[in-house]
Amino acid sequence: MHSAVPPRILVAVAMRRGVSLATRATGVFWLLAGAALLIDVLAGLGRLDVLPLPLLFLFAQLATYLLYIARPRRDTAVLYLFVGSLAVAGFQLSLLAELPTLDDNAMLVSRGALVLTLLGRVGTNPISTIGWSVAGLGAGTIVSLLPSMLLDADVRLGAGPALAAITFSATVLACWLSSRVERRQLPDLRQLDLESARLAADRDAERRLAAIAHDTVLADLVALSHNTGPLDDATRARLRADATELRSATLSGGGASPTTPASSGELTTLVRAYADRDLAVDISGDDTVFAKLDDAGQEALLAAIRACLDNVVRHSGVAAAEVFIDSDERQATVMVMDRGVGFETDSIAPDRLGVRNSIVGRLRRVGGRATIWSRPGIGTSAILSVPLVAVEASRET
């Protein structure tokens, strides 16, 4: 069992990615709009002859920015800040050298410096991401001092770059804090997984122990209730074997017992034991099928046969039963039949463990299944099957 990531965490992650995507999209738009603004301003002044060089620097910054967006890593971020800073300096110098009166047009002159702050998310640490934005702000501010030193121009960047860096940093920090708060309010999902697995294993062990207790203790109590004289050797041996099986299963937490029948020979021994309980069992078919099963499959199938024969002794009202064994390339199949009083399968009470745990549940745990047909006055037939494909695969591994 694996816990899914809670929707609130997914929302926080999506918000962080969305902020980075929106930031970069804003930067691309700002540079393209800057090219349009540059053309418009120069056309208004009748100085389109100045256009080529500033436009070249603007598109150089855009090209490097697009490269960073395509591969948002630290090395491309460093490349963008370096080339972008040079492009901003070249843009301002080439423009103001020809038109010094544009030094107060912050909307145009500071456009490239503003986009230097819009790197978006760099790495996984939000503090690092904010640091890159601040570095962009610092680079843009420093290179904007060059026109002042070289051209004696008073470049006014305005509040745009600083506001862009502050807004982006605050948004990243808010998303990160929100994610941290959400994670602290949620339980430890890995610990929940481990606890769920432990509880499932405990429930499975309880079902196994209940099935073993049903197959041994209850059957032995019924046998003792019908015995009015001293116990014979066969009965004593069966009681000792059942006690050993129940003790081993308890110590192993409901797992397979070392005394569990594991071969067709053990099936014959199991069937012979029912002669002491006045039940004649006729075995037919291919009893070598059990050699094709692994230990878990043998245990489950033989224990289910035993549970079926116990039901014949207790409920059928007849003294004979048949066990037919067969297999194909996919599964081993055993049919247990009697011609007793029968019953309505829909009338089985929920608290009856014989059919539900000892037969159906036991086979289901190894990938098998049990189908039971019964009609009052006709008898009962139980078809028990265990897959062979899974067994062969498990042996190969």
Coordinates of C-alpha atoms in Angstrom, one line a residue:
M1 CA 0.0 0.0 0.0
H2 CA 1.3 3.5 -0.9
S3 CA -0.2 6.7 0.1
A4 CA -1.0 9.2 -2.6
V5 CA 0.4 12.7 -2.3
P6 CA -2.3 14.9 -0.7
P7 CA -4.0 17.4 -3.1
R8 CA -2.9 20.4 -1.0
I9 CA 0.7 19.5 -1.5
L10 CA 0.2 19.1 -5.2
V11 CA -1.5 22.5 -5.3
A12 CA 1.5 24.1 -3.6
V13 CA 3.9 22.4 -6.0
A14 CA 1.8 23.5 -9.0
M15 CA 1.7 27.1 -7.6
R16 CA 5.5 27.2 -7.4
R17 CA 5.8 26.0 -11.0
G18 CA 3.1 28.4 -12.1
V19 CA 4.9 31.3 -10.6
S20 CA 8.1 30.5 -12.4
L21 CA 6.3 29.9 -15.7
A22 CA 4.4 33.2 -15.4
T23 CA 7.6 35.1 -14.4
R24 CA 9.5 33.9 -17.5
A25 CA 6.6 34.5 -19.8
T26 CA 6.4 38.1 -18.4
G27 CA 10.1 38.5 -19.1
V28 CA 9.8 37.4 -22.8
F29 CA 6.8 39.7 -23.2
W30 CA 8.6 42.6 -21.6
L31 CA 11.6 42.3 -24.0
L32 CA 9.3 41.9 -27.1
A33 CA 7.3 44.9 -26.0
G34 CA 10.5 46.7 -25.5
A35 CA 11.5 46.2 -29.1
A36 CA 8.1 47.6 -30.2
L37 CA 8.5 50.5 -27.8
L38 CA 12.0 51.2 -29.1
I39 CA 10.8 51.4 -32.7
D40 CA 7.9 53.6 -31.7
V41 CA 10.0 56.1 -29.8
L42 CA 12.7 56.3 -32.5
A43 CA 10.1 56.7 -35.2
G44 CA 8.5 59.5 -33.2
L45 CA 11.9 61.2 -33.0
G46 CA 12.6 60.6 -36.7
R47 CA 15.8 58.7 -35.7
L48 CA 15.2 55.1 -37.0
D49 CA 18.8 55.2 -38.2
V50 CA 19.8 54.6 -34.6
L51 CA 17.6 51.4 -34.4
P52 CA 19.8 48.5 -35.5
L53 CA 22.4 48.4 -32.8
P54 CA 20.1 48.8 -29.7
L55 CA 17.7 46.3 -31.3
L56 CA 20.6 43.9 -31.8
F57 CA 21.5 44.1 -28.1
L58 CA 17.9 43.7 -27.1
F59 CA 17.5 40.5 -29.2
A60 CA 20.8 39.2 -27.9
Q61 CA 19.4 39.4 -24.4
L62 CA 16.2 37.8 -25.5
A63 CA 18.0 34.9 -27.2
T64 CA 20.0 34.1 -24.1
Y65 CA 16.9 34.4 -22.0
L66 CA 15.1 31.9 -24.2
L67 CA 18.1 29.5 -23.9
Y68 CA 17.8 29.7 -20.1
I69 CA 14.0 29.1 -20.2
A70 CA 14.6 26.0 -22.4
R71 CA 17.2 24.7 -20.0
P72 CA 16.7 26.3 -16.6
R73 CA 19.9 25.3 -14.8
R74 CA 22.5 27.1 -12.8
D75 CA 25.0 27.2 -15.6
T76 CA 22.5 28.7 -18.1
A77 CA 21.4 31.2 -15.4
V78 CA 25.0 32.3 -15.0
L79 CA 25.3 32.6 -18.8
Y80 CA 22.1 34.6 -19.0
L81 CA 23.2 37.1 -16.3
F82 CA 26.6 37.6 -17.9
V83 CA 25.4 37.9 -21.5
G84 CA 22.2 39.8 -20.4
S85 CA 24.2 42.3 -18.4
L86 CA 26.5 43.0 -21.4
A87 CA 23.4 43.3 -23.6
V88 CA 21.8 45.8 -21.2
A89 CA 25.0 47.9 -21.1
G90 CA 25.3 47.8 -24.9
F91 CA 21.6 48.7 -25.3
Q92 CA 21.9 51.7 -23.0
L93 CA 25.2 52.9 -24.4
S94 CA 24.3 52.6 -28.1
L95 CA 21.0 54.4 -27.5
L96 CA 22.1 57.2 -25.2
A97 CA 25.2 57.9 -27.2
E98 CA 23.0 59.0 -30.1
L99 CA 20.0 60.3 -28.1
P100 CA 21.1 61.5 -24.6
T101 CA 17.7 63.0 -24.0
L102 CA 16.2 59.5 -23.5
D103 CA 18.1 59.1 -20.2
D104 CA 14.9 60.0 -18.3
N105 CA 12.8 57.4 -20.2
A106 CA 12.9 54.7 -17.6
M107 CA 10.2 52.7 -19.3
L108 CA 12.6 52.2 -22.3
V109 CA 16.1 52.4 -20.8
S110 CA 15.5 50.1 -17.8
R111 CA 13.5 47.4 -19.6
G112 CA 16.5 45.0 -20.0
A113 CA 17.6 45.5 -16.5
L114 CA 14.2 44.6 -15.2
V115 CA 14.1 41.3 -17.1
L116 CA 17.5 40.4 -15.5
T117 CA 15.5 39.9 -12.3
L118 CA 13.0 37.6 -13.8
L119 CA 14.8 34.3 -13.8
G120 CA 12.0 32.3 -12.1
R121 CA 12.8 29.2 -10.1
V122 CA 16.5 28.1 -10.1
G123 CA 17.1 24.8 -8.3
T124 CA 14.9 23.5 -5.5
N125 CA 15.8 25.9 -2.7
P126 CA 13.5 29.0 -2.5
I127 CA 16.2 31.1 -0.8
S128 CA 18.5 30.3 -3.7
T129 CA 15.8 31.3 -6.2
I130 CA 15.4 34.6 -4.4
G131 CA 19.1 35.1 -4.4
W132 CA 19.3 34.7 -8.1
S133 CA 16.6 37.3 -8.6
V134 CA 18.5 39.7 -6.3
A135 CA 21.7 39.0 -8.3
G136 CA 19.9 39.9 -11.4
L137 CA 18.8 43.2 -9.8
G138 CA 22.3 43.9 -8.7
A139 CA 23.8 43.2 -12.2
G140 CA 21.2 45.4 -13.9
T141 CA 21.9 48.2 -11.5
I142 CA 25.7 48.0 -11.8
V143 CA 25.8 47.9 -15.7
S144 CA 23.3 50.9 -15.8
L145 CA 26.0 53.0 -14.1
L146 CA 28.2 52.7 -17.2
P147 CA 26.4 55.3 -19.3
S148 CA 26.7 57.7 -16.3
M149 CA 30.5 57.2 -16.2
L150 CA 31.2 57.0 -20.0
L151 CA 28.6 59.4 -21.4
D152 CA 27.9 61.7 -18.5
A153 CA 24.2 60.6 -18.8
D154 CA 21.9 60.5 -15.8
V155 CA 20.2 57.1 -16.4
R156 CA 17.1 56.7 -14.3
L157 CA 16.1 53.1 -13.8
G158 CA 13.0 53.9 -11.9
A159 CA 11.5 51.5 -9.4
G160 CA 10.6 48.9 -12.0
P161 CA 13.5 46.4 -11.5
A162 CA 13.4 46.7 -7.7
L163 CA 9.6 46.2 -7.6
A164 CA 9.9 43.2 -10.0
A165 CA 12.5 41.5 -7.8
I166 CA 10.6 42.2 -4.6
T167 CA 7.3 41.0 -6.0
F168 CA 8.8 37.8 -7.4
S169 CA 10.7 37.1 -4.1
A170 CA 7.7 37.6 -2.0
T171 CA 5.6 35.3 -4.1
V172 CA 8.2 32.5 -4.0
L173 CA 8.6 32.9 -0.3
A174 CA 4.8 32.8 0.3
C175 CA 4.5 29.6 -1.8
W176 CA 7.4 28.0 0.1
L177 CA 6.0 28.9 3.5
S178 CA 2.5 27.6 2.5
S179 CA 4.0 24.3 1.4
R180 CA 5.9 24.0 4.7
V181 CA 2.8 24.6 6.8
E182 CA 0.8 22.1 4.8
R183 CA 3.4 19.4 5.3
R184 CA 3.6 20.0 9.0
Q185 CA -0.1 19.6 9.4
L186 CA -0.1 16.3 7.6
P187 CA 0.7 12.9 9.2
D188 CA 3.9 11.0 8.3
L189 CA 2.7 9.1 5.2
R190 CA 5.5 6.5 5.3
Q191 CA 4.7 5.7 8.9
L192 CA 1.0 5.3 8.0
D193 CA 2.0 2.9 5.2
L194 CA 4.1 0.8 7.6
E195 CA 1.3 0.8 10.2
S196 CA -1.3 -0.2 7.6
A197 CA 0.9 -3.1 6.4
R198 CA 1.4 -4.3 10.0
L199 CA -2.4 -4.2 10.7
A200 CA -3.0 -6.1 7.4
A201 CA -0.5 -8.7 8.4
D202 CA -2.1 -9.1 11.9
R203 CA -5.5 -9.5 10.3
D204 CA -4.2 -12.1 7.9
A205 CA -2.5 -14.0 10.8
E206 CA -5.8 -13.9 12.8
R207 CA -7.7 -15.4 9.9
R208 CA -5.0 -18.1 9.5
L209 CA -5.1 -19.0 13.2
A210 CA -8.9 -19.0 13.1
A211 CA -8.9 -21.4 10.2
I212 CA -6.4 -23.7 11.8
A213 CA -8.3 -23.6 15.1
H214 CA -11.5 -24.5 13.2
D215 CA -9.8 -27.4 11.4
T216 CA -8.2 -28.9 14.5
V217 CA -9.7 -27.9 17.8
L218 CA -13.4 -27.9 16.7
A219 CA -12.9 -31.2 14.7
D220 CA -11.2 -32.9 17.7
L221 CA -13.9 -31.7 20.1
V222 CA -16.6 -33.2 17.8
A223 CA -14.7 -36.5 17.6
L224 CA -14.3 -36.6 21.4
S225 CA -17.9 -35.9 21.9
H226 CA -18.8 -39.0 19.9
N227 CA -16.3 -41.2 21.6
T228 CA -17.7 -43.0 24.7
G229 CA -14.8 -45.3 25.4
P230 CA -11.1 -45.1 25.8
L231 CA -9.2 -43.3 23.0
D232 CA -7.5 -45.7 20.5
D233 CA -4.0 -45.1 19.2
A234 CA -5.1 -43.5 15.9
T235 CA -7.2 -40.9 17.7
R236 CA -4.4 -40.2 20.2
A237 CA -2.0 -39.7 17.4
R238 CA -4.3 -37.4 15.5
L239 CA -4.9 -35.3 18.7
R240 CA -1.2 -35.0 19.3
A241 CA -0.6 -33.9 15.6
D242 CA -3.4 -31.4 15.8
A243 CA -2.0 -29.9 19.1
T244 CA 1.5 -29.7 17.5
E245 CA 0.1 -28.0 14.4
L246 CA -1.9 -25.4 16.5
R247 CA 1.1 -24.7 18.7
S248 CA 3.5 -24.2 15.7
A249 CA 1.0 -22.0 14.0
T250 CA 0.6 -19.8 17.1
L251 CA 4.4 -19.4 17.5
S252 CA 4.8 -18.6 13.8
G253 CA 2.0 -16.0 13.9
G254 CA -0.5 -17.9 11.8
G255 CA 2.0 -19.1 9.2
A256 CA 2.3 -22.6 7.7
S257 CA 3.1 -25.3 10.2
P258 CA 6.0 -27.7 9.7
T259 CA 3.5 -30.5 10.4
T260 CA 1.2 -29.4 7.6
P261 CA 0.6 -32.1 5.0
A262 CA 2.8 -31.5 2.0
S263 CA 2.5 -34.4 -0.4
S264 CA 0.0 -36.8 -2.0
G265 CA 1.2 -39.4 0.6
E266 CA 0.1 -37.1 3.4
L267 CA -3.2 -36.7 1.6
T268 CA -3.7 -40.5 1.8
T269 CA -2.8 -40.5 5.5
L270 CA -5.2 -37.6 6.1
V271 CA -8.0 -39.4 4.3
R272 CA -7.3 -42.6 6.2
A273 CA -7.7 -40.8 9.5
Y274 CA -11.4 -40.2 8.6
A275 CA -12.0 -43.9 8.8
D276 CA -11.7 -43.6 12.5
R277 CA -14.5 -41.1 12.4
D278 CA -16.7 -43.5 10.4
L279 CA -16.2 -41.7 7.1
A280 CA -15.1 -43.7 4.0
V281 CA -13.3 -41.5 1.5
D282 CA -12.7 -42.7 -2.0
I283 CA -9.7 -41.0 -3.8
S284 CA -9.4 -41.0 -7.6
G285 CA -7.6 -39.0 -10.3
D286 CA -4.0 -37.8 -10.5
D287 CA -2.6 -37.5 -7.0
T288 CA 0.8 -36.4 -8.4
V289 CA -0.7 -33.0 -8.8
F290 CA 0.6 -32.0 -5.3
A291 CA 4.2 -32.3 -6.5
K292 CA 3.5 -29.4 -8.9
L293 CA 2.6 -27.0 -6.1
D294 CA 4.8 -25.1 -3.7
D295 CA 4.5 -25.4 0.0
A296 CA 1.9 -22.6 0.4
G297 CA -0.2 -24.1 -2.4
Q298 CA 0.0 -27.6 -0.9
E299 CA -0.9 -26.4 2.6
A300 CA -3.9 -24.4 1.4
L301 CA -5.3 -27.1 -0.9
L302 CA -4.8 -30.0 1.6
A303 CA -6.2 -27.9 4.5
A304 CA -9.3 -27.0 2.4
I305 CA -9.8 -30.7 1.6
R306 CA -9.6 -31.4 5.3
A307 CA -12.2 -28.7 6.1
C308 CA -14.5 -30.1 3.4
L309 CA -14.3 -33.6 4.9
D310 CA -14.9 -32.2 8.4
N311 CA -18.1 -30.7 7.1
V312 CA -19.1 -34.0 5.6
V313 CA -18.6 -35.7 9.0
R314 CA -20.5 -33.0 10.9
H315 CA -23.3 -32.0 8.6
S316 CA -23.9 -34.4 5.7
G317 CA -25.5 -37.3 7.6
V318 CA -23.7 -39.8 5.3
A319 CA -20.7 -42.1 5.8
A320 CA -19.0 -41.7 2.4
A321 CA -17.4 -39.0 0.4
E322 CA -15.4 -38.8 -2.8
V323 CA -12.2 -36.9 -3.6
F324 CA -11.3 -36.4 -7.3
I325 CA -8.0 -34.8 -8.2
D326 CA -7.1 -33.3 -11.6
S327 CA -5.0 -30.6 -13.2
D328 CA -4.3 -28.8 -16.5
E329 CA -1.5 -26.5 -17.6
R330 CA -2.9 -23.6 -15.4
Q331 CA -4.2 -25.1 -12.1
A332 CA -4.7 -28.0 -9.8
T333 CA -8.3 -28.9 -9.1
V334 CA -9.8 -31.1 -6.4
M335 CA -13.5 -32.0 -6.1
V336 CA -14.9 -33.2 -2.8
M337 CA -18.4 -34.6 -3.1
D338 CA -21.0 -36.2 -0.8
R339 CA -24.6 -37.3 -1.3
G340 CA -25.8 -36.1 2.1
V341 CA -28.6 -33.8 3.3
G342 CA -27.1 -30.7 1.6
F343 CA -27.9 -27.1 2.4
E344 CA -28.7 -23.7 0.9
T345 CA -25.4 -21.9 0.2
D346 CA -27.1 -18.5 0.7
S347 CA -28.0 -19.5 4.3
I348 CA -24.4 -19.6 5.6
A349 CA -24.2 -17.3 8.5
P350 CA -21.5 -14.6 8.5
D351 CA -19.9 -16.0 11.7
R352 CA -19.4 -19.5 10.3
L353 CA -15.7 -19.9 9.8
G354 CA -15.6 -23.3 8.1
V355 CA -16.5 -22.3 4.6
R356 CA -15.4 -18.7 4.8
N357 CA -11.9 -19.1 6.4
S358 CA -10.9 -22.7 6.2
I359 CA -11.9 -23.1 2.6
V360 CA -12.6 -19.9 0.6
G361 CA -10.3 -17.6 2.5
R362 CA -7.4 -20.1 2.7
L363 CA -7.4 -20.7 -1.1
R364 CA -7.8 -17.0 -1.9
R365 CA -4.7 -16.2 0.0
V366 CA -2.6 -18.3 -2.5
G367 CA -4.4 -17.1 -5.6
G368 CA -6.9 -20.0 -5.7
R369 CA -10.6 -20.2 -5.3
A370 CA -13.4 -22.5 -4.0
T371 CA -16.8 -23.0 -5.6
I372 CA -19.4 -24.8 -3.5
W373 CA -22.7 -26.3 -4.8
S374 CA -25.2 -27.8 -2.5
R375 CA -29.0 -28.5 -2.5
P376 CA -31.1 -29.9 0.3
G377 CA -31.6 -33.6 -0.2
I378 CA -29.1 -33.9 -3.0
G379 CA -25.7 -33.4 -1.4
T380 CA -22.7 -31.1 -1.6
S381 CA -19.8 -30.6 -4.1
A382 CA -16.8 -28.4 -3.5
I383 CA -14.4 -27.6 -6.3
L384 CA -11.1 -26.4 -5.0
S385 CA -8.4 -24.9 -7.3
V386 CA -4.9 -23.5 -6.9
P387 CA -3.0 -22.0 -9.9
L388 CA 0.1 -23.7 -11.1
V389 CA 1.5 -20.8 -13.2
A390 CA 2.2 -18.7 -10.1
V391 CA 3.9 -21.7 -8.4
E392 CA 6.2 -22.3 -11.3
A393 CA 7.1 -18.6 -11.4
S394 CA 7.8 -18.5 -7.7
R395 CA 10.1 -21.5 -8.0
E396 CA 12.0 -19.9 -10.9
T397 CA 12.7 -16.9 -8.7

